[in-house]
Amino acid sequence: MSQDTELSHFLKDVHWLMDILQNIDVGLVVLDQNYEISLWNQFMQNHSGKAPEIVLNQTLFSVFPELSEDWFRRKAEPAFILKSATFTTWEQRPYLFHFPHYRPITGTARFMYQNTTIIPLMNTNGQVSHICLIVYDVTDSAMNKLAQIEANNRLEGLSRIDHLTQLYNRGYWEQCLEKEFKRFDRYQIPASLIMFDIDHFKSVNDTYGHIAGDDVIRMVSATLRSQLRDTDLAGRYGGEEFGVVLTNTDTAGAVELTERLRKQIENQMVVFGEQEIKITVSLGICELNETIDSYQQWLESADKALYYCKEHGRNQSYSLPQTP
């Protein structure tokens, strides 16, 4: 084979290789040791809107000032020094470049999500003179995973919520109660527990029916929610009984809340058909202290305060005296 023929074949191979590099559906950027751009393929041009003649021989950081130079240099250093490839995923860093995306299915994404690989390119002396940055568009898979995570979180949230009252259900609320007890045991941060229920609720069900009873429970829970701080933890303990953990709150603060809640409920009514149903509640309070050995004992103490209200006329709140 003549030298001219060999040269022709070589140039043809180079042409094909460059054609592949230009049209492959990933971003390819070759950088020298000064991070100046030596190769810029069609993917990068299309998504950045920057033509090769604008970016070639410019530093990557001058072309993309939003890219953290310190971070990228630390990421690229193993490729130059250790001659090993490095990687980033969208979970670690959603995107390296602020590229828009054009997929209707992922329209909620602000920018293209990207995985990247940095590969060392060695010269004939075995030294790394350049690195190749490969950019993958993973927007679809990232958005699908984020949607799945959001759905799972939503389902987890729903599993914690009592459908009728929109408060925490008993199981999750008791977990919160136990966590608050442990927090007090460790940090001595004040906390108070309120247990309360609807007075004579059985007669409401017997007189007006269970649908009316559900409306009464909804009214009470809605009133309770309107009185809570973001840090308070309220749950439906069972039937018409409710529990509230007041974080960073002593007895005086708890009594202030219970009396405000009690009066607001007393002054409301539930309209069921042509019937007007008025109800009251009784509330027991127990401030957490060092004599309480467990969250179960804390719960029992608040229940004792609630039973005291029941035995002394209902429609009131009561706090157990602190044991010295």
Short mmCIF file of C-alpha atoms in Angstrom, two decimals:
data_model
loop_
_atom_site.label_atom_id
_atom_site.label_comp_id
_atom_site.label_asym_id
_atom_site.label_seq_id
_atom_site.Cartn_x
_atom_site.Cartn_y
_atom_site.Cartn_z
CA MET A 1 0.00 0.00 0.00
CA SER A 2 1.40 3.40 -0.96
CA GLN A 3 2.02 6.17 1.56
CA ASP A 4 -0.61 8.30 -0.16
CA THR A 5 -3.17 5.52 0.28
CA GLU A 6 -2.23 5.06 3.95
CA LEU A 7 -2.49 8.80 4.54
CA SER A 8 -5.87 8.84 2.80
CA HIS A 9 -7.15 6.04 5.04
CA PHE A 10 -5.77 7.74 8.14
CA LEU A 11 -7.43 11.04 7.31
CA LYS A 12 -10.66 9.21 6.57
CA ASP A 13 -10.50 7.50 9.98
CA VAL A 14 -9.81 10.81 11.66
CA HIS A 15 -12.73 12.36 9.83
CA TRP A 16 -15.06 9.60 11.00
CA LEU A 17 -13.78 9.90 14.55
CA MET A 18 -14.30 13.66 14.61
CA ASP A 19 -17.74 13.20 13.09
CA ILE A 20 -18.65 10.79 15.90
CA LEU A 21 -17.27 13.10 18.58
CA GLN A 22 -19.20 16.02 17.16
CA ASN A 23 -22.54 14.23 16.87
CA ILE A 24 -22.57 11.91 19.88
CA ASP A 25 -25.41 12.67 22.28
CA VAL A 26 -23.17 13.61 25.20
CA GLY A 27 -21.12 16.71 25.87
CA LEU A 28 -17.39 16.42 25.18
CA VAL A 29 -14.94 19.06 26.35
CA VAL A 30 -11.16 18.62 26.25
CA LEU A 31 -9.19 20.86 28.62
CA ASP A 32 -5.46 21.41 28.95
CA GLN A 33 -3.61 21.83 32.23
CA ASN A 34 -4.63 25.51 32.33
CA TYR A 35 -8.27 24.47 31.88
CA GLU A 36 -8.36 26.08 28.46
CA ILE A 37 -10.81 24.48 26.03
CA SER A 38 -9.22 22.45 23.21
CA LEU A 39 -12.31 20.58 21.97
CA TRP A 40 -15.96 21.57 22.08
CA ASN A 41 -18.46 19.23 20.45
CA GLN A 42 -21.87 19.86 18.91
CA PHE A 43 -23.77 18.83 22.07
CA MET A 44 -22.01 21.54 24.07
CA GLN A 45 -22.60 24.10 21.32
CA ASN A 46 -26.30 23.26 21.00
CA HIS A 47 -27.04 23.38 24.73
CA SER A 48 -24.84 26.32 25.68
CA GLY A 49 -25.50 28.44 22.62
CA LYS A 50 -21.73 29.07 22.40
CA ALA A 51 -19.96 28.27 19.14
CA PRO A 52 -16.46 26.68 19.13
CA GLU A 53 -14.80 29.82 17.80
CA ILE A 54 -16.02 31.66 20.91
CA VAL A 55 -14.89 29.13 23.51
CA LEU A 56 -11.76 27.47 22.08
CA ASN A 57 -8.56 28.51 23.88
CA GLN A 58 -10.64 30.20 26.58
CA THR A 59 -10.64 28.90 30.15
CA LEU A 60 -13.70 26.92 31.17
CA PHE A 61 -14.26 29.34 34.06
CA SER A 62 -14.30 32.44 31.89
CA VAL A 63 -16.84 30.83 29.55
CA PHE A 64 -18.97 29.63 32.51
CA PRO A 65 -18.40 32.05 35.41
CA GLU A 66 -21.20 30.37 37.40
CA LEU A 67 -19.09 27.18 37.63
CA SER A 68 -17.16 27.03 40.91
CA GLU A 69 -13.49 27.08 39.94
CA ASP A 70 -12.29 25.78 43.32
CA TRP A 71 -14.74 22.89 43.24
CA PHE A 72 -13.95 21.89 39.65
CA ARG A 73 -10.19 22.06 40.17
CA ARG A 74 -10.48 19.76 43.20
CA LYS A 75 -12.61 17.37 41.15
CA ALA A 76 -10.21 17.37 38.18
CA GLU A 77 -7.00 17.11 40.23
CA PRO A 78 -7.03 13.27 40.51
CA ALA A 79 -7.20 13.02 36.71
CA PHE A 80 -4.12 15.20 36.28
CA ILE A 81 -2.06 13.93 39.22
CA LEU A 82 -3.24 10.36 39.85
CA LYS A 83 -4.21 9.62 36.25
CA SER A 84 -7.57 8.30 37.38
CA ALA A 85 -11.08 9.15 36.24
CA THR A 86 -13.49 11.01 38.51
CA PHE A 87 -17.26 11.19 38.47
CA THR A 88 -20.16 13.33 39.63
CA THR A 89 -23.84 12.44 39.71
CA TRP A 90 -26.85 14.71 39.71
CA GLU A 91 -27.60 13.63 43.30
CA GLN A 92 -24.26 15.15 44.35
CA ARG A 93 -24.51 18.21 42.09
CA PRO A 94 -27.66 18.59 39.97
CA TYR A 95 -25.83 20.25 37.08
CA LEU A 96 -22.39 21.51 36.15
CA PHE A 97 -23.65 23.85 33.45
CA HIS A 98 -26.86 25.84 33.42
CA PHE A 99 -28.20 24.25 30.26
CA PRO A 100 -31.91 24.59 29.47
CA HIS A 101 -33.81 21.43 28.63
CA TYR A 102 -36.50 20.96 26.02
CA ARG A 103 -38.46 17.90 27.13
CA PRO A 104 -42.17 18.53 27.87
CA ILE A 105 -42.26 15.57 30.27
CA THR A 106 -39.64 17.20 32.48
CA GLY A 107 -41.00 20.71 32.22
CA THR A 108 -40.75 21.29 35.96
CA ALA A 109 -36.95 21.10 35.92
CA ARG A 110 -35.18 24.45 35.86
CA PHE A 111 -32.03 23.15 34.15
CA MET A 112 -30.80 19.95 32.55
CA TYR A 113 -29.74 17.44 35.20
CA GLN A 114 -26.25 16.13 34.47
CA ASN A 115 -23.87 13.31 35.34
CA THR A 116 -20.25 13.97 34.46
CA THR A 117 -17.05 12.01 34.00
CA ILE A 118 -13.51 13.42 33.87
CA ILE A 119 -11.01 11.18 32.04
CA PRO A 120 -7.22 11.75 31.93
CA LEU A 121 -5.71 11.95 28.41
CA MET A 122 -2.06 10.94 28.33
CA ASN A 123 0.53 12.06 25.77
CA THR A 124 3.22 9.85 24.22
CA ASN A 125 5.39 10.33 27.32
CA GLY A 126 2.70 8.90 29.58
CA GLN A 127 1.96 12.30 31.12
CA VAL A 128 -1.54 13.72 31.46
CA SER A 129 -1.52 16.79 29.27
CA HIS A 130 -5.29 17.08 28.89
CA ILE A 131 -8.50 15.88 30.47
CA CYS A 132 -11.78 15.02 28.77
CA LEU A 133 -14.98 16.16 30.46
CA ILE A 134 -18.02 14.10 29.44
CA VAL A 135 -21.46 15.52 30.22
CA TYR A 136 -24.54 13.27 30.23
CA ASP A 137 -28.11 14.57 30.09
CA VAL A 138 -29.98 12.59 32.80
CA THR A 139 -32.94 14.93 33.21
CA ASP A 140 -35.59 12.30 32.50
CA SER A 141 -34.25 9.73 34.95
CA ALA A 142 -33.56 12.40 37.59
CA MET A 143 -37.05 13.83 37.37
CA ASN A 144 -38.60 10.37 37.49
CA LYS A 145 -36.62 9.54 40.61
CA LEU A 146 -37.49 12.87 42.24
CA ALA A 147 -41.17 12.29 41.44
CA GLN A 148 -40.94 8.82 43.00
CA ILE A 149 -39.30 10.24 46.12
CA GLU A 150 -41.98 12.92 46.37
CA ALA A 151 -44.73 10.32 45.98
CA ASN A 152 -43.16 8.11 48.64
CA ASN A 153 -42.85 11.07 51.01
CA ARG A 154 -46.47 11.96 50.37
CA LEU A 155 -47.57 8.40 51.09
CA GLU A 156 -45.45 8.34 54.23
CA GLY A 157 -47.06 11.60 55.33
CA LEU A 158 -50.54 10.23 54.65
CA SER A 159 -49.74 7.12 56.70
CA ARG A 160 -49.11 9.38 59.69
CA ILE A 161 -52.34 11.33 59.40
CA ASP A 162 -55.76 10.49 60.81
CA HIS A 163 -58.21 10.92 57.94
CA LEU A 164 -61.10 12.34 59.97
CA THR A 165 -59.20 14.95 61.97
CA GLN A 166 -56.13 15.66 59.79
CA LEU A 167 -54.08 15.29 62.97
CA TYR A 168 -51.39 12.69 63.55
CA ASN A 169 -52.74 9.19 64.10
CA ARG A 170 -52.14 7.49 67.42
CA GLY A 171 -49.15 5.40 66.34
CA TYR A 172 -47.12 8.28 64.93
CA TRP A 173 -48.18 10.69 67.67
CA GLU A 174 -46.92 8.29 70.34
CA GLN A 175 -43.58 8.14 68.52
CA CYS A 176 -43.43 11.95 68.73
CA LEU A 177 -44.34 11.78 72.41
CA GLU A 178 -41.52 9.33 73.08
CA LYS A 179 -39.00 11.48 71.16
CA GLU A 180 -40.00 14.57 73.16
CA PHE A 181 -39.58 12.63 76.41
CA LYS A 182 -36.07 11.55 75.36
CA ARG A 183 -35.23 15.11 74.38
CA PHE A 184 -36.21 16.32 77.87
CA ASP A 185 -34.25 13.49 79.46
CA ARG A 186 -31.15 14.63 77.60
CA TYR A 187 -31.45 18.42 77.41
CA GLN A 188 -33.97 19.32 80.15
CA ILE A 189 -36.02 21.41 77.73
CA PRO A 190 -39.51 22.07 79.17
CA ALA A 191 -42.48 20.28 77.62
CA SER A 192 -46.10 19.81 78.57
CA LEU A 193 -48.61 17.16 77.57
CA ILE A 194 -52.33 17.78 77.15
CA MET A 195 -54.87 14.98 76.97
CA PHE A 196 -58.46 16.01 76.34
CA ASP A 197 -61.74 14.63 75.13
CA ILE A 198 -65.25 15.74 74.23
CA ASP A 199 -67.68 15.79 77.14
CA HIS A 200 -70.68 13.44 76.87
CA PHE A 201 -69.72 12.45 73.36
CA LYS A 202 -71.64 9.18 73.56
CA SER A 203 -74.86 11.10 73.97
CA VAL A 204 -74.03 13.09 70.81
CA ASN A 205 -73.76 9.85 68.84
CA ASP A 206 -76.86 8.37 70.49
CA THR A 207 -78.96 11.50 69.90
CA TYR A 208 -77.79 12.71 66.49
CA GLY A 209 -76.00 9.69 64.99
CA HIS A 210 -72.39 8.91 64.16
CA ILE A 211 -72.27 11.19 61.11
CA ALA A 212 -73.08 14.13 63.36
CA GLY A 213 -70.51 12.82 65.82
CA ASP A 214 -67.89 12.88 63.07
CA ASP A 215 -68.79 16.50 62.31
CA VAL A 216 -68.27 17.35 65.98
CA ILE A 217 -64.85 15.66 65.98
CA ARG A 218 -63.92 17.59 62.82
CA MET A 219 -64.91 20.88 64.45
CA VAL A 220 -62.86 20.17 67.56
CA SER A 221 -59.79 19.12 65.57
CA ALA A 222 -60.06 22.16 63.28
CA THR A 223 -60.27 24.44 66.32
CA LEU A 224 -57.28 22.69 67.85
CA ARG A 225 -55.21 23.07 64.69
CA SER A 226 -55.96 26.79 64.62
CA GLN A 227 -54.39 27.19 68.09
CA LEU A 228 -51.18 25.24 67.53
CA ARG A 229 -47.67 26.47 66.84
CA ASP A 230 -45.56 24.81 64.17
CA THR A 231 -43.56 23.02 66.87
CA ASP A 232 -46.58 21.55 68.68
CA LEU A 233 -47.55 17.92 68.06
CA ALA A 234 -51.23 17.05 68.03
CA GLY A 235 -52.81 13.67 67.45
CA ARG A 236 -56.07 11.79 67.69
CA TYR A 237 -55.49 9.33 70.49
CA GLY A 238 -58.69 7.39 69.90
CA GLY A 239 -62.40 8.05 69.40
CA GLU A 240 -63.07 11.51 70.75
CA GLU A 241 -59.79 11.77 72.72
CA PHE A 242 -56.88 13.96 71.62
CA GLY A 243 -53.29 14.45 72.72
CA VAL A 244 -51.04 17.49 72.31
CA VAL A 245 -47.33 17.78 73.05
CA LEU A 246 -46.37 21.41 73.67
CA THR A 247 -42.64 21.80 73.14
CA ASN A 248 -40.66 24.29 75.21
CA THR A 249 -43.79 25.01 77.30
CA ASP A 250 -44.33 24.93 81.06
CA THR A 251 -47.61 24.44 82.95
CA ALA A 252 -48.57 28.12 82.79
CA GLY A 253 -48.17 28.17 79.00
CA ALA A 254 -50.15 24.94 78.67
CA VAL A 255 -53.01 26.26 80.81
CA GLU A 256 -53.14 29.40 78.68
CA LEU A 257 -53.62 27.25 75.58
CA THR A 258 -56.13 24.83 77.12
CA GLU A 259 -58.35 27.61 78.44
CA ARG A 260 -58.28 29.44 75.12
CA LEU A 261 -59.13 26.21 73.31
CA ARG A 262 -61.83 25.23 75.80
CA LYS A 263 -63.63 28.58 75.56
CA GLN A 264 -63.44 28.68 71.77
CA ILE A 265 -64.98 25.20 71.47
CA GLU A 266 -67.67 26.05 74.04
CA ASN A 267 -68.68 29.11 72.01
CA GLN A 268 -69.04 27.20 68.75
CA MET A 269 -71.73 24.90 67.46
CA VAL A 270 -72.07 22.22 64.84
CA VAL A 271 -75.10 22.54 62.56
CA PHE A 272 -76.38 19.13 61.53
CA GLY A 273 -79.51 19.30 59.43
CA GLU A 274 -81.82 21.49 61.48
CA GLN A 275 -80.06 20.64 64.72
CA GLU A 276 -77.54 22.86 66.51
CA ILE A 277 -75.09 20.82 68.55
CA LYS A 278 -73.03 22.50 71.27
CA ILE A 279 -70.31 20.64 73.10
CA THR A 280 -67.58 21.19 75.66
CA VAL A 281 -64.22 19.57 76.33
CA SER A 282 -62.20 18.61 79.40
CA LEU A 283 -58.43 18.92 79.36
CA GLY A 284 -55.72 17.38 81.54
CA ILE A 285 -52.20 18.81 81.67
CA CYS A 286 -48.89 17.38 82.84
CA GLU A 287 -45.61 19.26 82.61
CA LEU A 288 -42.68 16.90 82.15
CA ASN A 289 -40.34 16.71 85.14
CA GLU A 290 -37.54 14.54 86.47
CA THR A 291 -39.86 12.36 88.57
CA ILE A 292 -41.45 10.97 85.39
CA ASP A 293 -39.54 7.88 84.32
CA SER A 294 -41.04 7.16 80.91
CA TYR A 295 -43.27 8.63 78.24
CA GLN A 296 -45.94 6.10 79.30
CA GLN A 297 -45.91 7.56 82.82
CA TRP A 298 -46.13 11.04 81.34
CA LEU A 299 -49.20 9.94 79.40
CA GLU A 300 -50.76 8.34 82.50
CA SER A 301 -50.21 11.53 84.50
CA ALA A 302 -51.97 13.68 81.88
CA ASP A 303 -54.80 11.13 81.82
CA LYS A 304 -55.16 11.43 85.61
CA ALA A 305 -55.51 15.18 85.23
CA LEU A 306 -58.17 14.60 82.56
CA TYR A 307 -60.09 12.21 84.82
CA TYR A 308 -59.97 14.83 87.58
CA CYS A 309 -61.80 17.23 85.24
CA LYS A 310 -64.40 14.57 84.47
CA GLU A 311 -65.01 13.94 88.17
CA HIS A 312 -65.30 17.63 89.00
CA GLY A 313 -67.88 18.87 86.54
CA ARG A 314 -66.19 18.70 83.10
CA ASN A 315 -65.69 21.71 80.77
CA GLN A 316 -62.46 22.70 82.50
CA SER A 317 -58.72 22.19 82.36
CA TYR A 318 -56.58 20.91 85.19
CA SER A 319 -52.90 20.37 85.80
CA LEU A 320 -51.57 17.78 88.23
CA PRO A 321 -49.50 19.40 91.01
CA GLN A 322 -45.77 18.96 90.49
CA THR A 323 -44.25 16.26 92.69
CA PRO A 324 -41.28 17.61 94.68
#
